[in-house]
Amino acid sequence: MPASIFSGVTAGQLFHGVPIGIAFGLFFWKTDWCFLPFCYLFITLKITSLPKGMNWLSLYGVSALCGVGFTMSLFIGSLAFEETGVNLLFDERLGIILGSLGSGFLGYIVLRASLSSCESIRPTTKTSDD
């Protein structure tokens, strides 16, 4: 069985400023900026309305999934740290993985919790046996 790519990761590498900053940026910043100004503010100002069948919790769960961002994060990170002369590409990728996993987990948990509250809104379908 091949060794894990994280087998040599130390606590110092894990809690370095670069991976922590990137993970927090993906986890908190993208979630909050997708939800607060674009969803909450526009709905409360009556610019748009809450979609049918959704509640605030499910909308926040979808916003949490916005923090899952591998492609652009890897692209921007490689551009930012490529020319520095300091090998921070591992730190950058570790932060992207941690932030994306955290956002995906939070989005799953919130959407799973909101599913039961949306059950009463979901229309019932009639079968041909009725």
PDB file of C-alpha atoms in Angstrom:
ATOM      1  CA  MET A   1       0.000   0.000   0.000  1.00  0.00           C
ATOM      2  CA  PRO A   2       1.510   3.387  -0.935  1.00  0.00           C
ATOM      3  CA  ALA A   3       2.423   5.823   1.810  1.00  0.00           C
ATOM      4  CA  SER A   4       0.049   8.689   2.406  1.00  0.00           C
ATOM      5  CA  ILE A   5       1.083  12.045   1.023  1.00  0.00           C
ATOM      6  CA  PHE A   6       0.305  13.492   4.443  1.00  0.00           C
ATOM      7  CA  SER A   7       2.455  11.024   6.391  1.00  0.00           C
ATOM      8  CA  GLY A   8       5.333  13.484   6.745  1.00  0.00           C
ATOM      9  CA  VAL A   9       3.246  16.552   7.613  1.00  0.00           C
ATOM     10  CA  THR A  10       4.252  18.119  10.905  1.00  0.00           C
ATOM     11  CA  ALA A  11       2.187  20.337  13.173  1.00  0.00           C
ATOM     12  CA  GLY A  12       4.405  23.253  12.173  1.00  0.00           C
ATOM     13  CA  GLN A  13       3.518  22.774   8.523  1.00  0.00           C
ATOM     14  CA  LEU A  14      -0.144  22.292   9.306  1.00  0.00           C
ATOM     15  CA  PHE A  15      -0.410  25.459  11.408  1.00  0.00           C
ATOM     16  CA  HIS A  16       1.845  27.623   9.242  1.00  0.00           C
ATOM     17  CA  GLY A  17       0.311  30.946   8.202  1.00  0.00           C
ATOM     18  CA  VAL A  18      -0.081  30.039   4.527  1.00  0.00           C
ATOM     19  CA  PRO A  19      -2.258  26.899   4.849  1.00  0.00           C
ATOM     20  CA  ILE A  20      -4.259  28.381   7.728  1.00  0.00           C
ATOM     21  CA  GLY A  21      -4.888  31.610   5.799  1.00  0.00           C
ATOM     22  CA  ILE A  22      -5.934  29.789   2.641  1.00  0.00           C
ATOM     23  CA  ALA A  23      -8.151  27.316   4.529  1.00  0.00           C
ATOM     24  CA  PHE A  24      -9.863  30.112   6.492  1.00  0.00           C
ATOM     25  CA  GLY A  25     -10.288  32.116   3.295  1.00  0.00           C
ATOM     26  CA  LEU A  26     -12.037  29.254   1.546  1.00  0.00           C
ATOM     27  CA  PHE A  27     -14.020  28.153   4.590  1.00  0.00           C
ATOM     28  CA  PHE A  28     -15.185  31.482   6.046  1.00  0.00           C
ATOM     29  CA  TRP A  29     -14.584  34.228   3.502  1.00  0.00           C
ATOM     30  CA  LYS A  30     -16.142  32.560   0.461  1.00  0.00           C
ATOM     31  CA  THR A  31     -19.095  31.223   2.474  1.00  0.00           C
ATOM     32  CA  ASP A  32     -19.843  34.564   4.123  1.00  0.00           C
ATOM     33  CA  TRP A  33     -19.405  36.600   0.942  1.00  0.00           C
ATOM     34  CA  CYS A  34     -21.670  34.320  -1.047  1.00  0.00           C
ATOM     35  CA  PHE A  35     -24.360  34.325   1.634  1.00  0.00           C
ATOM     36  CA  LEU A  36     -24.367  37.762   3.280  1.00  0.00           C
ATOM     37  CA  PRO A  37     -24.237  40.368   0.521  1.00  0.00           C
ATOM     38  CA  PHE A  38     -25.568  38.351  -2.373  1.00  0.00           C
ATOM     39  CA  CYS A  39     -28.265  36.250  -0.758  1.00  0.00           C
ATOM     40  CA  TYR A  40     -29.313  37.701   2.570  1.00  0.00           C
ATOM     41  CA  LEU A  41     -29.032  41.378   1.641  1.00  0.00           C
ATOM     42  CA  PHE A  42     -30.757  41.071  -1.737  1.00  0.00           C
ATOM     43  CA  ILE A  43     -33.605  39.006  -0.293  1.00  0.00           C
ATOM     44  CA  THR A  44     -34.160  41.309   2.688  1.00  0.00           C
ATOM     45  CA  LEU A  45     -34.088  44.383   0.420  1.00  0.00           C
ATOM     46  CA  LYS A  46     -36.714  42.671  -1.791  1.00  0.00           C
ATOM     47  CA  ILE A  47     -34.436  42.803  -4.842  1.00  0.00           C
ATOM     48  CA  THR A  48     -35.115  39.093  -5.201  1.00  0.00           C
ATOM     49  CA  SER A  49     -36.983  36.460  -3.240  1.00  0.00           C
ATOM     50  CA  LEU A  50     -36.087  33.250  -1.502  1.00  0.00           C
ATOM     51  CA  PRO A  51     -36.494  30.401  -3.990  1.00  0.00           C
ATOM     52  CA  LYS A  52     -39.548  28.193  -3.550  1.00  0.00           C
ATOM     53  CA  GLY A  53     -38.905  25.127  -1.458  1.00  0.00           C
ATOM     54  CA  MET A  54     -35.827  26.651   0.197  1.00  0.00           C
ATOM     55  CA  ASN A  55     -35.331  28.099   3.623  1.00  0.00           C
ATOM     56  CA  TRP A  56     -32.516  30.221   5.038  1.00  0.00           C
ATOM     57  CA  LEU A  57     -30.648  27.195   6.383  1.00  0.00           C
ATOM     58  CA  SER A  58     -30.560  25.425   3.039  1.00  0.00           C
ATOM     59  CA  LEU A  59     -29.457  28.640   1.328  1.00  0.00           C
ATOM     60  CA  TYR A  60     -26.599  28.929   3.807  1.00  0.00           C
ATOM     61  CA  GLY A  61     -25.674  25.293   3.140  1.00  0.00           C
ATOM     62  CA  VAL A  62     -25.388  25.992  -0.567  1.00  0.00           C
ATOM     63  CA  SER A  63     -23.272  29.067   0.231  1.00  0.00           C
ATOM     64  CA  ALA A  64     -20.970  26.891   2.336  1.00  0.00           C
ATOM     65  CA  LEU A  65     -20.360  24.704  -0.705  1.00  0.00           C
ATOM     66  CA  CYS A  66     -18.930  27.770  -2.481  1.00  0.00           C
ATOM     67  CA  GLY A  67     -15.779  27.261  -0.407  1.00  0.00           C
ATOM     68  CA  VAL A  68     -15.004  24.077  -2.327  1.00  0.00           C
ATOM     69  CA  GLY A  69     -12.712  25.505  -4.926  1.00  0.00           C
ATOM     70  CA  PHE A  70      -9.834  23.438  -6.199  1.00  0.00           C
ATOM     71  CA  THR A  71      -9.270  24.619  -9.743  1.00  0.00           C
ATOM     72  CA  MET A  72      -9.045  28.394  -9.372  1.00  0.00           C
ATOM     73  CA  SER A  73      -7.395  28.131  -5.957  1.00  0.00           C
ATOM     74  CA  LEU A  74      -4.644  25.912  -7.337  1.00  0.00           C
ATOM     75  CA  PHE A  75      -4.194  28.188 -10.345  1.00  0.00           C
ATOM     76  CA  ILE A  76      -3.974  31.406  -8.319  1.00  0.00           C
ATOM     77  CA  GLY A  77      -1.814  29.744  -5.665  1.00  0.00           C
ATOM     78  CA  SER A  78       0.665  28.465  -8.212  1.00  0.00           C
ATOM     79  CA  LEU A  79       0.892  31.930  -9.769  1.00  0.00           C
ATOM     80  CA  ALA A  80       1.346  33.592  -6.388  1.00  0.00           C
ATOM     81  CA  PHE A  81       3.994  31.266  -4.944  1.00  0.00           C
ATOM     82  CA  GLU A  82       5.812  30.146  -8.089  1.00  0.00           C
ATOM     83  CA  GLU A  83       8.085  33.165  -8.415  1.00  0.00           C
ATOM     84  CA  THR A  84       8.817  33.764  -4.725  1.00  0.00           C
ATOM     85  CA  GLY A  85      11.840  31.476  -4.526  1.00  0.00           C
ATOM     86  CA  VAL A  86      10.368  29.952  -1.369  1.00  0.00           C
ATOM     87  CA  ASN A  87       8.791  26.531  -1.735  1.00  0.00           C
ATOM     88  CA  LEU A  88       5.296  27.241  -0.431  1.00  0.00           C
ATOM     89  CA  LEU A  89       3.443  25.143  -2.993  1.00  0.00           C
ATOM     90  CA  PHE A  90       2.932  22.318  -0.484  1.00  0.00           C
ATOM     91  CA  ASP A  91       1.612  24.786   2.100  1.00  0.00           C
ATOM     92  CA  GLU A  92      -0.710  26.331  -0.461  1.00  0.00           C
ATOM     93  CA  ARG A  93      -2.083  22.967  -1.553  1.00  0.00           C
ATOM     94  CA  LEU A  94      -2.495  21.806   2.040  1.00  0.00           C
ATOM     95  CA  GLY A  95      -4.562  24.921   2.795  1.00  0.00           C
ATOM     96  CA  ILE A  96      -6.713  24.391  -0.309  1.00  0.00           C
ATOM     97  CA  ILE A  97      -7.393  20.777   0.635  1.00  0.00           C
ATOM     98  CA  LEU A  98      -8.233  21.648   4.253  1.00  0.00           C
ATOM     99  CA  GLY A  99     -10.466  24.592   3.326  1.00  0.00           C
ATOM    100  CA  SER A 100     -12.287  22.677   0.595  1.00  0.00           C
ATOM    101  CA  LEU A 101     -12.841  19.642   2.812  1.00  0.00           C
ATOM    102  CA  GLY A 102     -14.111  21.851   5.647  1.00  0.00           C
ATOM    103  CA  SER A 103     -16.471  23.735   3.334  1.00  0.00           C
ATOM    104  CA  GLY A 104     -17.760  20.546   1.778  1.00  0.00           C
ATOM    105  CA  PHE A 105     -18.331  18.972   5.194  1.00  0.00           C
ATOM    106  CA  LEU A 106     -20.097  22.080   6.542  1.00  0.00           C
ATOM    107  CA  GLY A 107     -22.273  22.308   3.415  1.00  0.00           C
ATOM    108  CA  TYR A 108     -23.215  18.636   3.694  1.00  0.00           C
ATOM    109  CA  ILE A 109     -24.090  18.901   7.401  1.00  0.00           C
ATOM    110  CA  VAL A 110     -26.136  22.093   6.973  1.00  0.00           C
ATOM    111  CA  LEU A 111     -27.997  20.799   3.904  1.00  0.00           C
ATOM    112  CA  ARG A 112     -28.652  17.477   5.628  1.00  0.00           C
ATOM    113  CA  ALA A 113     -30.090  19.331   8.636  1.00  0.00           C
ATOM    114  CA  SER A 114     -32.201  21.601   6.447  1.00  0.00           C
ATOM    115  CA  LEU A 115     -33.602  18.655   4.494  1.00  0.00           C
ATOM    116  CA  SER A 116     -35.865  17.653   7.361  1.00  0.00           C
ATOM    117  CA  SER A 117     -37.212  21.207   7.679  1.00  0.00           C
ATOM    118  CA  CYS A 118     -37.944  21.337   3.939  1.00  0.00           C
ATOM    119  CA  GLU A 119     -39.847  18.037   3.991  1.00  0.00           C
ATOM    120  CA  SER A 120     -43.058  19.822   4.966  1.00  0.00           C
ATOM    121  CA  ILE A 121     -42.706  22.201   2.003  1.00  0.00           C
ATOM    122  CA  ARG A 122     -42.017  19.512  -0.601  1.00  0.00           C
ATOM    123  CA  PRO A 123     -45.137  18.721  -2.628  1.00  0.00           C
ATOM    124  CA  THR A 124     -46.442  15.204  -2.474  1.00  0.00           C
ATOM    125  CA  THR A 125     -46.696  13.266  -5.695  1.00  0.00           C
ATOM    126  CA  LYS A 126     -49.661  11.076  -6.464  1.00  0.00           C
ATOM    127  CA  THR A 127     -49.107   7.665  -7.890  1.00  0.00           C
ATOM    128  CA  SER A 128     -51.311   5.893 -10.398  1.00  0.00           C
ATOM    129  CA  ASP A 129     -52.517   3.571  -7.592  1.00  0.00           C
ATOM    130  CA  ASP A 130     -54.451   6.430  -5.873  1.00  0.00           C
TER     131      ASP A 130
END
